[in-house]
């Protein structure tokens, strides 16, 4: 699902992104709910990037990657920890691209996510290459998601990958949430 986010694009920097586990749900500009058997995943686009909330009935796991004023936890390159009884793995990387390469990569990623039943992308008004995109999946007893945060003004693309171990496997069925 592709949407235009109804918020001003604030000239942020990739270096301003912060990471947080366990944050309460923040106001979302767009959201997509997915069901993996008994596991619920909500992909949420924020005005300042993304939040994912996973609920498997015996607890929740929330991940927030956003420009959060006052946050002292910068975006880590990698994290591996337990959240309750679940294994949680997070990885991030920053790509710096030329203007032409950036535009092509942005179009490629938006095309990948826009029509995917487990994808959510939002573009910011004013620049067609300013976006946040998310794509969820389930495989081998894990729920995972990938995200991309585009900063065209500095030619940077921040990509994250997260995996959370869950107990039972089941097919994925989308359920859009506004």
PDB file of N, CA, C and O in Angstrom, residues 105-176:
ATOM      1  N   UNK A 105      16.991   4.097  -7.094  1.00  0.00           N
ATOM      2  CA  UNK A 105      16.794   3.192  -5.947  1.00  0.00           C
ATOM      3  C   UNK A 105      15.468   3.495  -5.259  1.00  0.00           C
ATOM      4  O   UNK A 105      14.741   2.583  -4.855  1.00  0.00           O
ATOM      5  N   UNK A 106      15.119   4.781  -5.127  1.00  0.00           N
ATOM      6  CA  UNK A 106      13.854   5.172  -4.502  1.00  0.00           C
ATOM      7  C   UNK A 106      12.679   4.607  -5.301  1.00  0.00           C
ATOM      8  O   UNK A 106      11.749   4.013  -4.727  1.00  0.00           O
ATOM      9  N   UNK A 107      12.713   4.759  -6.606  1.00  0.00           N
ATOM     10  CA  UNK A 107      11.630   4.244  -7.454  1.00  0.00           C
ATOM     11  C   UNK A 107      11.524   2.724  -7.355  1.00  0.00           C
ATOM     12  O   UNK A 107      10.434   2.160  -7.281  1.00  0.00           O
ATOM     13  N   UNK A 108      12.655   2.060  -7.323  1.00  0.00           N
ATOM     14  CA  UNK A 108      12.700   0.603  -7.218  1.00  0.00           C
ATOM     15  C   UNK A 108      12.062   0.124  -5.909  1.00  0.00           C
ATOM     16  O   UNK A 108      11.238  -0.796  -5.892  1.00  0.00           O
ATOM     17  N   UNK A 109      12.432   0.756  -4.793  1.00  0.00           N
ATOM     18  CA  UNK A 109      11.903   0.363  -3.486  1.00  0.00           C
ATOM     19  C   UNK A 109      10.415   0.658  -3.367  1.00  0.00           C
ATOM     20  O   UNK A 109       9.646  -0.166  -2.848  1.00  0.00           O
ATOM     21  N   UNK A 110       9.990   1.828  -3.834  1.00  0.00           N
ATOM     22  CA  UNK A 110       8.566   2.159  -3.756  1.00  0.00           C
ATOM     23  C   UNK A 110       7.736   1.194  -4.605  1.00  0.00           C
ATOM     24  O   UNK A 110       6.654   0.781  -4.194  1.00  0.00           O
ATOM     25  N   UNK A 111       8.244   0.804  -5.764  1.00  0.00           N
ATOM     26  CA  UNK A 111       7.532  -0.162  -6.611  1.00  0.00           C
ATOM     27  C   UNK A 111       7.445  -1.523  -5.911  1.00  0.00           C
ATOM     28  O   UNK A 111       6.405  -2.193  -5.964  1.00  0.00           O
ATOM     29  N   UNK A 112       8.509  -1.942  -5.246  1.00  0.00           N
ATOM     30  CA  UNK A 112       8.530  -3.214  -4.535  1.00  0.00           C
ATOM     31  C   UNK A 112       7.466  -3.251  -3.440  1.00  0.00           C
ATOM     32  O   UNK A 112       6.721  -4.220  -3.305  1.00  0.00           O
ATOM     33  N   UNK A 113       7.384  -2.181  -2.658  1.00  0.00           N
ATOM     34  CA  UNK A 113       6.520  -2.164  -1.480  1.00  0.00           C
ATOM     35  C   UNK A 113       5.076  -1.780  -1.807  1.00  0.00           C
ATOM     36  O   UNK A 113       4.140  -2.322  -1.227  1.00  0.00           O
ATOM     37  N   UNK A 114       4.869  -0.877  -2.749  1.00  0.00           N
ATOM     38  CA  UNK A 114       3.539  -0.312  -3.009  1.00  0.00           C
ATOM     39  C   UNK A 114       2.471  -1.363  -3.309  1.00  0.00           C
ATOM     40  O   UNK A 114       1.351  -1.263  -2.811  1.00  0.00           O
ATOM     41  N   UNK A 115       2.785  -2.355  -4.112  1.00  0.00           N
ATOM     42  CA  UNK A 115       1.788  -3.346  -4.504  1.00  0.00           C
ATOM     43  C   UNK A 115       1.901  -4.659  -3.740  1.00  0.00           C
ATOM     44  O   UNK A 115       1.182  -5.606  -4.026  1.00  0.00           O
ATOM     45  N   UNK A 116       2.780  -4.714  -2.772  1.00  0.00           N
ATOM     46  CA  UNK A 116       2.962  -5.938  -1.996  1.00  0.00           C
ATOM     47  C   UNK A 116       1.877  -6.011  -0.915  1.00  0.00           C
ATOM     48  O   UNK A 116       1.633  -5.031  -0.227  1.00  0.00           O
ATOM     49  N   UNK A 117       1.222  -7.162  -0.752  1.00  0.00           N
ATOM     50  CA  UNK A 117       0.147  -7.244   0.246  1.00  0.00           C
ATOM     51  C   UNK A 117       0.614  -7.066   1.693  1.00  0.00           C
ATOM     52  O   UNK A 117      -0.196  -6.806   2.574  1.00  0.00           O
ATOM     53  N   UNK A 118       1.918  -7.169   1.930  1.00  0.00           N
ATOM     54  CA  UNK A 118       2.443  -7.014   3.288  1.00  0.00           C
ATOM     55  C   UNK A 118       3.334  -5.776   3.385  1.00  0.00           C
ATOM     56  O   UNK A 118       4.203  -5.703   4.257  1.00  0.00           O
ATOM     57  N   UNK A 119       3.128  -4.831   2.468  1.00  0.00           N
ATOM     58  CA  UNK A 119       3.965  -3.645   2.422  1.00  0.00           C
ATOM     59  C   UNK A 119       3.188  -2.370   2.678  1.00  0.00           C
ATOM     60  O   UNK A 119       2.004  -2.262   2.351  1.00  0.00           O
ATOM     61  N   UNK A 120       3.860  -1.398   3.244  1.00  0.00           N
ATOM     62  CA  UNK A 120       3.295  -0.080   3.513  1.00  0.00           C
ATOM     63  C   UNK A 120       4.378   0.950   3.232  1.00  0.00           C
ATOM     64  O   UNK A 120       5.497   0.830   3.739  1.00  0.00           O
ATOM     65  N   UNK A 121       4.048   1.921   2.408  1.00  0.00           N
ATOM     66  CA  UNK A 121       5.002   2.990   2.090  1.00  0.00           C
ATOM     67  C   UNK A 121       4.278   4.320   2.106  1.00  0.00           C
ATOM     68  O   UNK A 121       3.120   4.413   1.701  1.00  0.00           O
ATOM     69  N   UNK A 122       4.974   5.331   2.563  1.00  0.00           N
ATOM     70  CA  UNK A 122       4.423   6.677   2.571  1.00  0.00           C
ATOM     71  C   UNK A 122       5.439   7.654   2.028  1.00  0.00           C
ATOM     72  O   UNK A 122       6.605   7.636   2.423  1.00  0.00           O
ATOM     73  N   UNK A 123       4.985   8.475   1.090  1.00  0.00           N
ATOM     74  CA  UNK A 123       5.841   9.531   0.557  1.00  0.00           C
ATOM     75  C   UNK A 123       5.452  10.843   1.221  1.00  0.00           C
ATOM     76  O   UNK A 123       4.303  11.046   1.621  1.00  0.00           O
ATOM     77  N   UNK A 124       6.431  11.716   1.342  1.00  0.00           N
ATOM     78  CA  UNK A 124       6.203  13.013   1.958  1.00  0.00           C
ATOM     79  C   UNK A 124       5.959  14.049   0.872  1.00  0.00           C
ATOM     80  O   UNK A 124       6.618  14.016  -0.172  1.00  0.00           O
ATOM     81  N   UNK A 125       5.020  14.979   1.090  1.00  0.00           N
ATOM     82  CA  UNK A 125       4.764  16.024   0.102  1.00  0.00           C
ATOM     83  C   UNK A 125       6.028  16.845  -0.152  1.00  0.00           C
ATOM     84  O   UNK A 125       6.833  17.058   0.757  1.00  0.00           O
ATOM     85  N   UNK A 126       6.195  17.263  -1.384  1.00  0.00           N
ATOM     86  CA  UNK A 126       7.309  18.150  -1.706  1.00  0.00           C
ATOM     87  C   UNK A 126       8.496  17.478  -2.352  1.00  0.00           C
ATOM     88  O   UNK A 126       9.278  18.121  -3.025  1.00  0.00           O
ATOM     89  N   UNK A 127       8.671  16.171  -2.144  1.00  0.00           N
ATOM     90  CA  UNK A 127       9.780  15.461  -2.767  1.00  0.00           C
ATOM     91  C   UNK A 127       9.360  14.015  -2.997  1.00  0.00           C
ATOM     92  O   UNK A 127       9.147  13.281  -2.032  1.00  0.00           O
ATOM     93  N   UNK A 128       9.236  13.569  -4.250  1.00  0.00           N
ATOM     94  CA  UNK A 128       8.767  12.211  -4.522  1.00  0.00           C
ATOM     95  C   UNK A 128       9.726  11.124  -4.040  1.00  0.00           C
ATOM     96  O   UNK A 128       9.346   9.962  -3.957  1.00  0.00           O
ATOM     97  N   UNK A 129      10.950  11.512  -3.703  1.00  0.00           N
ATOM     98  CA  UNK A 129      11.927  10.525  -3.241  1.00  0.00           C
ATOM     99  C   UNK A 129      12.120  10.552  -1.727  1.00  0.00           C
ATOM    100  O   UNK A 129      13.001   9.869  -1.212  1.00  0.00           O
ATOM    101  N   UNK A 130      11.308  11.345  -1.025  1.00  0.00           N
ATOM    102  CA  UNK A 130      11.327  11.365   0.437  1.00  0.00           C
ATOM    103  C   UNK A 130      10.237  10.396   0.902  1.00  0.00           C
ATOM    104  O   UNK A 130       9.053  10.641   0.688  1.00  0.00           O
ATOM    105  N   UNK A 131      10.637   9.281   1.496  1.00  0.00           N
ATOM    106  CA  UNK A 131       9.653   8.269   1.875  1.00  0.00           C
ATOM    107  C   UNK A 131      10.147   7.414   3.018  1.00  0.00           C
ATOM    108  O   UNK A 131      11.338   7.377   3.335  1.00  0.00           O
ATOM    109  N   UNK A 132       9.186   6.698   3.613  1.00  0.00           N
ATOM    110  CA  UNK A 132       9.462   5.602   4.528  1.00  0.00           C
ATOM    111  C   UNK A 132       8.672   4.414   3.994  1.00  0.00           C
ATOM    112  O   UNK A 132       7.500   4.560   3.637  1.00  0.00           O
ATOM    113  N   UNK A 133       9.316   3.253   3.902  1.00  0.00           N
ATOM    114  CA  UNK A 133       8.661   2.050   3.383  1.00  0.00           C
ATOM    115  C   UNK A 133       8.941   0.875   4.313  1.00  0.00           C
ATOM    116  O   UNK A 133      10.018   0.799   4.917  1.00  0.00           O
ATOM    117  N   UNK A 134       7.956  -0.023   4.422  1.00  0.00           N
ATOM    118  CA  UNK A 134       8.056  -1.174   5.313  1.00  0.00           C
ATOM    119  C   UNK A 134       7.495  -2.406   4.617  1.00  0.00           C
ATOM    120  O   UNK A 134       6.508  -2.316   3.891  1.00  0.00           O
ATOM    121  N   UNK A 135       8.104  -3.555   4.881  1.00  0.00           N
ATOM    122  CA  UNK A 135       7.662  -4.806   4.277  1.00  0.00           C
ATOM    123  C   UNK A 135       7.818  -5.912   5.320  1.00  0.00           C
ATOM    124  O   UNK A 135       8.910  -6.096   5.870  1.00  0.00           O
ATOM    125  N   UNK A 136       6.726  -6.633   5.628  1.00  0.00           N
ATOM    126  CA  UNK A 136       6.756  -7.687   6.654  1.00  0.00           C
ATOM    127  C   UNK A 136       6.708  -9.059   6.004  1.00  0.00           C
ATOM    128  O   UNK A 136       6.192  -9.220   4.897  1.00  0.00           O
ATOM    129  N   UNK A 137       7.225 -10.047   6.734  1.00  0.00           N
ATOM    130  CA  UNK A 137       7.164 -11.433   6.260  1.00  0.00           C
ATOM    131  C   UNK A 137       7.256 -12.377   7.447  1.00  0.00           C
ATOM    132  O   UNK A 137       7.639 -11.987   8.542  1.00  0.00           O
ATOM    133  N   UNK A 138       6.914 -13.625   7.177  1.00  0.00           N
ATOM    134  CA  UNK A 138       7.034 -14.666   8.190  1.00  0.00           C
ATOM    135  C   UNK A 138       7.706 -15.864   7.542  1.00  0.00           C
ATOM    136  O   UNK A 138       7.331 -16.264   6.442  1.00  0.00           O
ATOM    137  N   UNK A 139       8.702 -16.418   8.216  1.00  0.00           N
ATOM    138  CA  UNK A 139       9.334 -17.639   7.722  1.00  0.00           C
ATOM    139  C   UNK A 139      10.109 -18.302   8.846  1.00  0.00           C
ATOM    140  O   UNK A 139      10.625 -17.641   9.739  1.00  0.00           O
ATOM    141  N   UNK A 140      10.151 -19.613   8.794  1.00  0.00           N
ATOM    142  CA  UNK A 140      10.952 -20.411   9.734  1.00  0.00           C
ATOM    143  C   UNK A 140      10.738 -20.029  11.195  1.00  0.00           C
ATOM    144  O   UNK A 140      11.698 -19.872  11.954  1.00  0.00           O
ATOM    145  N   UNK A 141       9.480 -19.865  11.609  1.00  0.00           N
ATOM    146  CA  UNK A 141       9.195 -19.562  13.014  1.00  0.00           C
ATOM    147  C   UNK A 141       9.573 -18.158  13.440  1.00  0.00           C
ATOM    148  O   UNK A 141       9.681 -17.886  14.627  1.00  0.00           O
ATOM    149  N   UNK A 142       9.785 -17.272  12.487  1.00  0.00           N
ATOM    150  CA  UNK A 142      10.126 -15.888  12.809  1.00  0.00           C
ATOM    151  C   UNK A 142       9.239 -14.935  12.031  1.00  0.00           C
ATOM    152  O   UNK A 142       8.797 -15.243  10.935  1.00  0.00           O
ATOM    153  N   UNK A 143       8.990 -13.803  12.643  1.00  0.00           N
ATOM    154  CA  UNK A 143       8.352 -12.689  11.948  1.00  0.00           C
ATOM    155  C   UNK A 143       9.453 -11.675  11.707  1.00  0.00           C
ATOM    156  O   UNK A 143      10.299 -11.443  12.574  1.00  0.00           O
ATOM    157  N   UNK A 144       9.459 -11.104  10.524  1.00  0.00           N
ATOM    158  CA  UNK A 144      10.490 -10.120  10.219  1.00  0.00           C
ATOM    159  C   UNK A 144       9.931  -8.969   9.423  1.00  0.00           C
ATOM    160  O   UNK A 144       8.842  -9.050   8.851  1.00  0.00           O
ATOM    161  N   UNK A 145      10.674  -7.881   9.420  1.00  0.00           N
ATOM    162  CA  UNK A 145      10.312  -6.739   8.596  1.00  0.00           C
ATOM    163  C   UNK A 145      11.570  -6.005   8.173  1.00  0.00           C
ATOM    164  O   UNK A 145      12.599  -6.072   8.840  1.00  0.00           O
ATOM    165  N   UNK A 146      11.431  -5.369   7.022  1.00  0.00           N
ATOM    166  CA  UNK A 146      12.501  -4.522   6.501  1.00  0.00           C
ATOM    167  C   UNK A 146      11.923  -3.129   6.347  1.00  0.00           C
ATOM    168  O   UNK A 146      10.733  -2.984   6.054  1.00  0.00           O
ATOM    169  N   UNK A 147      12.747  -2.135   6.548  1.00  0.00           N
ATOM    170  CA  UNK A 147      12.291  -0.761   6.368  1.00  0.00           C
ATOM    171  C   UNK A 147      13.350   0.026   5.611  1.00  0.00           C
ATOM    172  O   UNK A 147      14.538  -0.324   5.632  1.00  0.00           O
ATOM    173  N   UNK A 148      12.875   1.073   4.949  1.00  0.00           N
ATOM    174  CA  UNK A 148      13.753   1.990   4.226  1.00  0.00           C
ATOM    175  C   UNK A 148      13.309   3.410   4.526  1.00  0.00           C
ATOM    176  O   UNK A 148      12.123   3.729   4.446  1.00  0.00           O
ATOM    177  N   UNK A 149      14.249   4.248   4.874  1.00  0.00           N
ATOM    178  CA  UNK A 149      13.993   5.649   5.202  1.00  0.00           C
ATOM    179  C   UNK A 149      14.855   6.487   4.261  1.00  0.00           C
ATOM    180  O   UNK A 149      16.083   6.371   4.295  1.00  0.00           O
ATOM    181  N   UNK A 150      14.209   7.296   3.428  1.00  0.00           N
ATOM    182  CA  UNK A 150      14.930   8.034   2.393  1.00  0.00           C
ATOM    183  C   UNK A 150      15.144   9.492   2.781  1.00  0.00           C
ATOM    184  O   UNK A 150      14.205  10.166   3.206  1.00  0.00           O
ATOM    185  N   UNK A 151      16.352   9.953   2.601  1.00  0.00           N
ATOM    186  CA  UNK A 151      16.744  11.337   2.868  1.00  0.00           C
ATOM    187  C   UNK A 151      17.371  11.901   1.600  1.00  0.00           C
ATOM    188  O   UNK A 151      18.600  11.965   1.483  1.00  0.00           O
ATOM    189  N   UNK A 152      16.537  12.296   0.622  1.00  0.00           N
ATOM    190  CA  UNK A 152      17.072  12.733  -0.674  1.00  0.00           C
ATOM    191  C   UNK A 152      17.933  13.982  -0.594  1.00  0.00           C
ATOM    192  O   UNK A 152      18.856  14.145  -1.389  1.00  0.00           O
ATOM    193  N   UNK A 153      17.676  14.850   0.367  1.00  0.00           N
ATOM    194  CA  UNK A 153      18.448  16.089   0.473  1.00  0.00           C
ATOM    195  C   UNK A 153      19.916  15.819   0.793  1.00  0.00           C
ATOM    196  O   UNK A 153      20.766  16.645   0.499  1.00  0.00           O
ATOM    197  N   UNK A 154      20.217  14.652   1.358  1.00  0.00           N
ATOM    198  CA  UNK A 154      21.614  14.305   1.623  1.00  0.00           C
ATOM    199  C   UNK A 154      22.047  13.042   0.892  1.00  0.00           C
ATOM    200  O   UNK A 154      23.160  12.561   1.096  1.00  0.00           O
ATOM    201  N   UNK A 155      21.155  12.491   0.053  1.00  0.00           N
ATOM    202  CA  UNK A 155      21.504  11.308  -0.737  1.00  0.00           C
ATOM    203  C   UNK A 155      21.700  10.058   0.096  1.00  0.00           C
ATOM    204  O   UNK A 155      22.460   9.170  -0.271  1.00  0.00           O
ATOM    205  N   UNK A 156      20.992   9.956   1.217  1.00  0.00           N
ATOM    206  CA  UNK A 156      21.165   8.801   2.104  1.00  0.00           C
ATOM    207  C   UNK A 156      19.892   7.986   2.207  1.00  0.00           C
ATOM    208  O   UNK A 156      18.787   8.527   2.265  1.00  0.00           O
ATOM    209  N   UNK A 157      20.088   6.684   2.243  1.00  0.00           N
ATOM    210  CA  UNK A 157      19.005   5.734   2.412  1.00  0.00           C
ATOM    211  C   UNK A 157      19.372   4.859   3.608  1.00  0.00           C
ATOM    212  O   UNK A 157      20.438   4.234   3.625  1.00  0.00           O
ATOM    213  N   UNK A 158      18.496   4.850   4.611  1.00  0.00           N
ATOM    214  CA  UNK A 158      18.715   4.020   5.795  1.00  0.00           C
ATOM    215  C   UNK A 158      17.846   2.781   5.659  1.00  0.00           C
ATOM    216  O   UNK A 158      16.626   2.884   5.501  1.00  0.00           O
ATOM    217  N   UNK A 159      18.468   1.608   5.693  1.00  0.00           N
ATOM    218  CA  UNK A 159      17.751   0.338   5.589  1.00  0.00           C
ATOM    219  C   UNK A 159      17.889  -0.411   6.906  1.00  0.00           C
ATOM    220  O   UNK A 159      18.976  -0.457   7.492  1.00  0.00           O
ATOM    221  N   UNK A 160      16.769  -0.968   7.383  1.00  0.00           N
ATOM    222  CA  UNK A 160      16.810  -1.785   8.599  1.00  0.00           C
ATOM    223  C   UNK A 160      16.207  -3.152   8.302  1.00  0.00           C
ATOM    224  O   UNK A 160      15.405  -3.314   7.391  1.00  0.00           O
ATOM    225  N   UNK A 161      16.616  -4.125   9.107  1.00  0.00           N
ATOM    226  CA  UNK A 161      16.089  -5.483   9.026  1.00  0.00           C
ATOM    227  C   UNK A 161      15.905  -5.978  10.446  1.00  0.00           C
ATOM    228  O   UNK A 161      16.815  -5.875  11.279  1.00  0.00           O
ATOM    229  N   UNK A 162      14.715  -6.515  10.739  1.00  0.00           N
ATOM    230  CA  UNK A 162      14.406  -7.023  12.075  1.00  0.00           C
ATOM    231  C   UNK A 162      13.824  -8.415  11.961  1.00  0.00           C
ATOM    232  O   UNK A 162      13.045  -8.699  11.055  1.00  0.00           O
ATOM    233  N   UNK A 163      14.204  -9.286  12.906  1.00  0.00           N
ATOM    234  CA  UNK A 163      13.621 -10.623  13.033  1.00  0.00           C
ATOM    235  C   UNK A 163      13.273 -10.849  14.487  1.00  0.00           C
ATOM    236  O   UNK A 163      14.076 -10.558  15.376  1.00  0.00           O
ATOM    237  N   UNK A 164      12.078 -11.396  14.700  1.00  0.00           N
ATOM    238  CA  UNK A 164      11.633 -11.729  16.050  1.00  0.00           C
ATOM    239  C   UNK A 164      11.152 -13.171  16.024  1.00  0.00           C
ATOM    240  O   UNK A 164      10.307 -13.530  15.196  1.00  0.00           O
ATOM    241  N   UNK A 165      11.690 -13.997  16.906  1.00  0.00           N
ATOM    242  CA  UNK A 165      11.268 -15.386  16.991  1.00  0.00           C
ATOM    243  C   UNK A 165       9.874 -15.486  17.581  1.00  0.00           C
ATOM    244  O   UNK A 165       9.541 -14.783  18.535  1.00  0.00           O
ATOM    245  N   UNK A 166       9.043 -16.342  16.994  1.00  0.00           N
ATOM    246  CA  UNK A 166       7.703 -16.597  17.513  1.00  0.00           C
ATOM    247  C   UNK A 166       7.506 -18.100  17.600  1.00  0.00           C
ATOM    248  O   UNK A 166       8.299 -18.867  17.074  1.00  0.00           O
ATOM    249  N   UNK A 167       6.423 -18.523  18.220  1.00  0.00           N
ATOM    250  CA  UNK A 167       6.277 -19.946  18.506  1.00  0.00           C
ATOM    251  C   UNK A 167       5.648 -20.787  17.400  1.00  0.00           C
ATOM    252  O   UNK A 167       6.152 -21.829  17.074  1.00  0.00           O
ATOM    253  N   UNK A 168       4.519 -20.380  16.855  1.00  0.00           N
ATOM    254  CA  UNK A 168       3.809 -21.250  15.905  1.00  0.00           C
ATOM    255  C   UNK A 168       3.747 -20.633  14.521  1.00  0.00           C
ATOM    256  O   UNK A 168       3.538 -19.437  14.387  1.00  0.00           O
ATOM    257  N   UNK A 169       3.910 -21.472  13.497  1.00  0.00           N
ATOM    258  CA  UNK A 169       3.845 -20.983  12.118  1.00  0.00           C
ATOM    259  C   UNK A 169       2.405 -21.008  11.622  1.00  0.00           C
ATOM    260  O   UNK A 169       1.638 -21.893  11.957  1.00  0.00           O
ATOM    261  N   UNK A 170       2.055 -19.997  10.824  1.00  0.00           N
ATOM    262  CA  UNK A 170       0.719 -19.916  10.220  1.00  0.00           C
ATOM    263  C   UNK A 170       0.803 -18.986   9.028  1.00  0.00           C
ATOM    264  O   UNK A 170       1.692 -18.150   8.941  1.00  0.00           O
ATOM    265  N   UNK A 171      -0.139 -19.115   8.084  1.00  0.00           N
ATOM    266  CA  UNK A 171      -0.102 -18.228   6.914  1.00  0.00           C
ATOM    267  C   UNK A 171      -0.413 -16.786   7.282  1.00  0.00           C
ATOM    268  O   UNK A 171      -1.071 -16.517   8.277  1.00  0.00           O
ATOM    269  N   UNK A 172       0.045 -15.898   6.455  1.00  0.00           N
ATOM    270  CA  UNK A 172      -0.135 -14.469   6.672  1.00  0.00           C
ATOM    271  C   UNK A 172      -1.380 -13.999   5.936  1.00  0.00           C
ATOM    272  O   UNK A 172      -1.605 -14.358   4.791  1.00  0.00           O
ATOM    273  N   UNK A 173      -2.194 -13.184   6.609  1.00  0.00           N
ATOM    274  CA  UNK A 173      -3.375 -12.609   5.972  1.00  0.00           C
ATOM    275  C   UNK A 173      -3.417 -11.127   6.298  1.00  0.00           C
ATOM    276  O   UNK A 173      -3.436 -10.754   7.462  1.00  0.00           O
ATOM    277  N   UNK A 174      -3.434 -10.250   5.260  1.00  0.00           N
ATOM    278  CA  UNK A 174      -3.440  -8.821   5.520  1.00  0.00           C
ATOM    279  C   UNK A 174      -4.792  -8.327   6.007  1.00  0.00           C
ATOM    280  O   UNK A 174      -5.824  -8.868   5.650  1.00  0.00           O
ATOM    281  N   UNK A 175      -4.743  -7.296   6.824  1.00  0.00           N
ATOM    282  CA  UNK A 175      -5.949  -6.636   7.320  1.00  0.00           C
ATOM    283  C   UNK A 175      -5.595  -5.164   7.456  1.00  0.00           C
ATOM    284  O   UNK A 175      -4.912  -4.778   8.389  1.00  0.00           O
ATOM    285  N   UNK A 176      -6.003  -4.340   6.526  1.00  0.00           N
ATOM    286  CA  UNK A 176      -5.616  -2.921   6.516  1.00  0.00           C
ATOM    287  C   UNK A 176      -6.202  -2.205   7.723  1.00  0.00           C
ATOM    288  O   UNK A 176      -7.343  -2.431   8.110  1.00  0.00           O
TER     289      UNK A 176
END
